[in-house]
CSV table of C-alpha atoms and ligand atoms in Angstrom, one decimal:
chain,number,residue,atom,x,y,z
B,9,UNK,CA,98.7,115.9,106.5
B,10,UNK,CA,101.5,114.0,104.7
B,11,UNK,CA,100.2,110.6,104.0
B,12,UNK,CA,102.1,107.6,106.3
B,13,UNK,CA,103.6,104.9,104.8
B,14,UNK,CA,105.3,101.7,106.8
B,15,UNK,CA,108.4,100.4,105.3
B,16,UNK,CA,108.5,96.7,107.0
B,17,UNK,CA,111.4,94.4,107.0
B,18,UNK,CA,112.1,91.0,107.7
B,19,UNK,CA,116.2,90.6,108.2
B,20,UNK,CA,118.8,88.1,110.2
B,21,UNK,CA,122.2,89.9,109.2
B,22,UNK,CA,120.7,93.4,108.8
B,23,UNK,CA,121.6,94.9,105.5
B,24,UNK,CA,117.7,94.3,104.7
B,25,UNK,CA,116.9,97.1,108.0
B,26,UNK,CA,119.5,99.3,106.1
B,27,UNK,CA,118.3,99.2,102.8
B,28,UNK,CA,114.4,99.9,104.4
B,29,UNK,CA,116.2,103.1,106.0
B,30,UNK,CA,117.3,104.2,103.0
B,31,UNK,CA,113.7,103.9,101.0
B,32,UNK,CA,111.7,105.7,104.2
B,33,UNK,CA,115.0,108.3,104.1
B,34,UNK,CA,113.9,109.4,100.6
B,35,UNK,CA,110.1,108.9,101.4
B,36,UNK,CA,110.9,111.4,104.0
B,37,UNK,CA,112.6,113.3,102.1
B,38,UNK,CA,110.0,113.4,99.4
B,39,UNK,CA,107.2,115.0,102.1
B,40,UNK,CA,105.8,111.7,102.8
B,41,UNK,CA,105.6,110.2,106.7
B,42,UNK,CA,107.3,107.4,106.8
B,43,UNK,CA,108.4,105.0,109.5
B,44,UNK,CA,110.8,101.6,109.8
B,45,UNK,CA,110.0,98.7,111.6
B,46,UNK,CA,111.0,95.4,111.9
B,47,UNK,CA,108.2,93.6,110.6
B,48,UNK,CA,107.7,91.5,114.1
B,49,UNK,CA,107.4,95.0,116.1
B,50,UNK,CA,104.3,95.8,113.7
B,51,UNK,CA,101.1,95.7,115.5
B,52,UNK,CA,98.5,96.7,112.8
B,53,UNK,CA,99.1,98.5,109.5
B,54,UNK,CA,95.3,99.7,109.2
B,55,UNK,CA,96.8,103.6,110.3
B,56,UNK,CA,99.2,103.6,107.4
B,57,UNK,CA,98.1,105.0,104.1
B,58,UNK,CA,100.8,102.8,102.0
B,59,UNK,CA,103.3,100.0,102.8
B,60,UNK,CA,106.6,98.9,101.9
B,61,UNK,CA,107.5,95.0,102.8
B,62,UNK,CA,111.2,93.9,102.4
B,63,UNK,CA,113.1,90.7,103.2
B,64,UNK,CA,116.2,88.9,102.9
B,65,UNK,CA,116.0,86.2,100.6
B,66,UNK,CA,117.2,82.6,102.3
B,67,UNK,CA,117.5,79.5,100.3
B,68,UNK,CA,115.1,80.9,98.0
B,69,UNK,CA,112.5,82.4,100.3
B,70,UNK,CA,111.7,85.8,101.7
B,71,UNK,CA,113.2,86.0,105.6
B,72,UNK,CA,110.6,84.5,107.5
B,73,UNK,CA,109.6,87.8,109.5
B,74,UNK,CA,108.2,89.0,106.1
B,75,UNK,CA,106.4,86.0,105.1
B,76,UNK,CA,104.4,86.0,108.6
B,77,UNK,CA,104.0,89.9,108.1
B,78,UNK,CA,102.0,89.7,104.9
B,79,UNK,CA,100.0,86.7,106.2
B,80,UNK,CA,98.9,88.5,109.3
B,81,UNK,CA,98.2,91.8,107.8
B,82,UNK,CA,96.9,90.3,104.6
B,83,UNK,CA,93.5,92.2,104.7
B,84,UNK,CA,95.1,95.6,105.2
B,85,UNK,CA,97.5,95.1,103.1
B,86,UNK,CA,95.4,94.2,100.1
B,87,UNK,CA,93.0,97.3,100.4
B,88,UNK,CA,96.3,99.5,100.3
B,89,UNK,CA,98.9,100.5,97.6
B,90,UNK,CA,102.0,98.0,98.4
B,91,UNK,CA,105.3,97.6,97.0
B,92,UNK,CA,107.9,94.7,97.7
B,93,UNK,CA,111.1,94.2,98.1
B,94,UNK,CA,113.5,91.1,98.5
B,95,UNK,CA,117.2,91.9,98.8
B,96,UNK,CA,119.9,88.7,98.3
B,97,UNK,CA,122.3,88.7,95.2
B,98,UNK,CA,125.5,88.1,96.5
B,99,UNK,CA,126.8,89.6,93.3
B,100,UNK,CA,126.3,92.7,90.8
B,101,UNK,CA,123.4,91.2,89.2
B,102,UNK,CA,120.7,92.9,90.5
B,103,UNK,CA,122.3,96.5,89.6
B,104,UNK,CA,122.4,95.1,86.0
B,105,UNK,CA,119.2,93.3,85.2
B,106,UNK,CA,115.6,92.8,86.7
B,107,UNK,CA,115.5,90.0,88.7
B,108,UNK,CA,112.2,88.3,89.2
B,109,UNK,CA,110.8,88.0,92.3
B,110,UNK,CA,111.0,84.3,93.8
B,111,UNK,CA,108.1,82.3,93.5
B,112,UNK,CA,106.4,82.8,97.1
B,113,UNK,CA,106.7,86.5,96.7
B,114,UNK,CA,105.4,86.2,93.6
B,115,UNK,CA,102.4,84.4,94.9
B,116,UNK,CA,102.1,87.2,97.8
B,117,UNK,CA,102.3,90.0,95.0
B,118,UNK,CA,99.4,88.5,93.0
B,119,UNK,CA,97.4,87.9,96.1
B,120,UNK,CA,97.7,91.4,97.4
B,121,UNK,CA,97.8,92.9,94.1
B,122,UNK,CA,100.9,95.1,94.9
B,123,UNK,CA,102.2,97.3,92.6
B,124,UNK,CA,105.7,96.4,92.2
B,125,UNK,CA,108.7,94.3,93.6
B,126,UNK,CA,112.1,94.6,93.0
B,127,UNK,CA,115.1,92.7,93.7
B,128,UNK,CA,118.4,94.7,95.4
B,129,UNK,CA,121.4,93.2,95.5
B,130,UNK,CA,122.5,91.7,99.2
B,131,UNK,CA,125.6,91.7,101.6
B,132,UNK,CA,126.9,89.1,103.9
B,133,UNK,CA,130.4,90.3,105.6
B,134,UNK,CA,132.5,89.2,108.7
B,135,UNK,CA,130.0,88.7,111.7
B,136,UNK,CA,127.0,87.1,109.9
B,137,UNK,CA,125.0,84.7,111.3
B,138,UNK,CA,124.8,81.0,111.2
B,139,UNK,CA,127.5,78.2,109.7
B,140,UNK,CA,126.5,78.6,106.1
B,141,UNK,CA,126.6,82.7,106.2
B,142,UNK,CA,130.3,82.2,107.7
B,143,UNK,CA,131.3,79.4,104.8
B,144,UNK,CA,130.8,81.8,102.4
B,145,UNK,CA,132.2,84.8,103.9
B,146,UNK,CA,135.1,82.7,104.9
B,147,UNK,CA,135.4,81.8,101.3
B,148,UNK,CA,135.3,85.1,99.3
B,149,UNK,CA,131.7,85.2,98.0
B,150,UNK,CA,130.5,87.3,100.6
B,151,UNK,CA,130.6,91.2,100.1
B,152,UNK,CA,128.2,94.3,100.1
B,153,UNK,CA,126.0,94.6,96.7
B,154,UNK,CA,123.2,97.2,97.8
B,155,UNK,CA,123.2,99.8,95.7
B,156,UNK,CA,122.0,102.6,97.0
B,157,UNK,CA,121.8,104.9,94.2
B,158,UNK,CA,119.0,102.2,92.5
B,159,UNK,CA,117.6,101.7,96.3
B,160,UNK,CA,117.1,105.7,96.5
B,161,UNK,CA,115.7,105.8,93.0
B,162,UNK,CA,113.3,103.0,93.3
B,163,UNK,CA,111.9,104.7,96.3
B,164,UNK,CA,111.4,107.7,94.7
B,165,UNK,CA,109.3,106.3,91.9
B,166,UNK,CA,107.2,105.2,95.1
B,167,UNK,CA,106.8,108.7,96.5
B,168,UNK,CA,105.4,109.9,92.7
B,169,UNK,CA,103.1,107.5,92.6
B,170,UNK,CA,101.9,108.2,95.8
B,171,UNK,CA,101.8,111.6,94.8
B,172,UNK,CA,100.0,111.2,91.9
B,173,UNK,CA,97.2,109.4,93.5
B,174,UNK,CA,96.5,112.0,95.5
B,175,UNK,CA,97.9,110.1,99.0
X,29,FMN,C1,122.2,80.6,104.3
X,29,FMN,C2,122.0,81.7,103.3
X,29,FMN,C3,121.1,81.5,102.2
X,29,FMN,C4,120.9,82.5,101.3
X,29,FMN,N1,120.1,82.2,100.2
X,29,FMN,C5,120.0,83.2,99.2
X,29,FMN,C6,119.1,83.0,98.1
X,29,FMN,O1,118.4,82.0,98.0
X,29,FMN,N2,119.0,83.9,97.2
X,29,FMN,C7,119.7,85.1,97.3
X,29,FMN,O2,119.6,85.9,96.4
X,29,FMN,N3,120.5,85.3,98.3
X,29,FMN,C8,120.7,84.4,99.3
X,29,FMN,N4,121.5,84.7,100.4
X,29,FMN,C9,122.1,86.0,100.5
X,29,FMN,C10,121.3,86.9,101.5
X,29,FMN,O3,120.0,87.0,101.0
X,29,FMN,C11,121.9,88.3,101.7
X,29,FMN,O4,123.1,88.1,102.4
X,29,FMN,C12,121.0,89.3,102.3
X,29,FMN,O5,121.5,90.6,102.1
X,29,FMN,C13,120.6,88.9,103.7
X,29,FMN,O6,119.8,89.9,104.2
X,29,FMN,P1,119.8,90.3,105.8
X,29,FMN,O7,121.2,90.8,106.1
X,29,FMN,O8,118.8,91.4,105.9
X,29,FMN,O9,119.5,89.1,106.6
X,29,FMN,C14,121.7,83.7,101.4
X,29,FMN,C15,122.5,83.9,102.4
X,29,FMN,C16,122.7,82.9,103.4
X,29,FMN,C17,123.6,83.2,104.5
């Protein structure tokens, strides 16, 4: 049986959900089971084999939806392998360096002990939520700055290690 893995997210605008698509896509792809949820709709992780957690970042903090994920699930969680992800750049940054995770993922990654986080670059367009998220769409420093092509390899690396741990 192909070993299950959750890829959770925590999102306001969405571009977080796509991005989680995208890793379990290539999971998928890669002969692993993998499902998407939004981290609320989770009800227990203890049937998955592996875990993904995402989130938006928001003045310098995970979405809230992931933050309350890990806490909830935090025993699971640390007796599996689990990788993070925070998504928020509004710029090409994150396609062109490493960029650290921010200080309460951090925290969560030590706790946990998961086995990597990465940062991919955000998107805010016409549409988004909230006064703030319109200010800076309205002025020109809103865009789309996944990229999927580092998204799809990143997950990949995922798949091999699950592979070569025998999941
Ligand atoms: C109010 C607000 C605060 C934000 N704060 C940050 C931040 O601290 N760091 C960052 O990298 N991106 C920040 N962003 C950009 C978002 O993280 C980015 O738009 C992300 O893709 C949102 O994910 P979502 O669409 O899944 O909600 C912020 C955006 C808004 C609207």
């Amino acid at each position: 049986m192909p070993a299950r893995v959750l890829v959770a997210y925590g999102t306001t605008n969405g571009s977080t959900a796509r991005i989680a698509e995208a890793i379990a896509d290539v999971l998928n792809k890669e002969g692993l089971a993998a499902e998407v949820l939004p981290a609320p709709a989770v009800t227990e992780v203890e049937s998955y084999d592996a875990v993904v957690v995402g989130g938006g970042l928001y003045a310098g903090r995970w979405h809230k939806h992931a933050r309350r994920f890990v806490r909830r699930h935090r025993r699971a969680l640390a007796g599996r392998p689990l990788w993070l992800f925070s998504s928020g750049p509004l710029d090409a940054s994150a396609s062109e360096r490493d960029i650290p995770p921010v200080p309460g993922v951090r925290r969560t990654m030590t706790r946990l002990d998961a086995k990597a986080h990465i940062t991919f670059g955000g998107c805010l367009e016409e549409g988004a939520k909230g006064r703030i998220a319109r200010m800076i769409v309205h002025n020109g420093k809103g865009g789309d700055f996944r990229d999927f092509a580092q998204i799809e390899a990143w997950a990949a690396r995922i798949a091999t290690e699950l592979a070569d741990q025998g999941a």
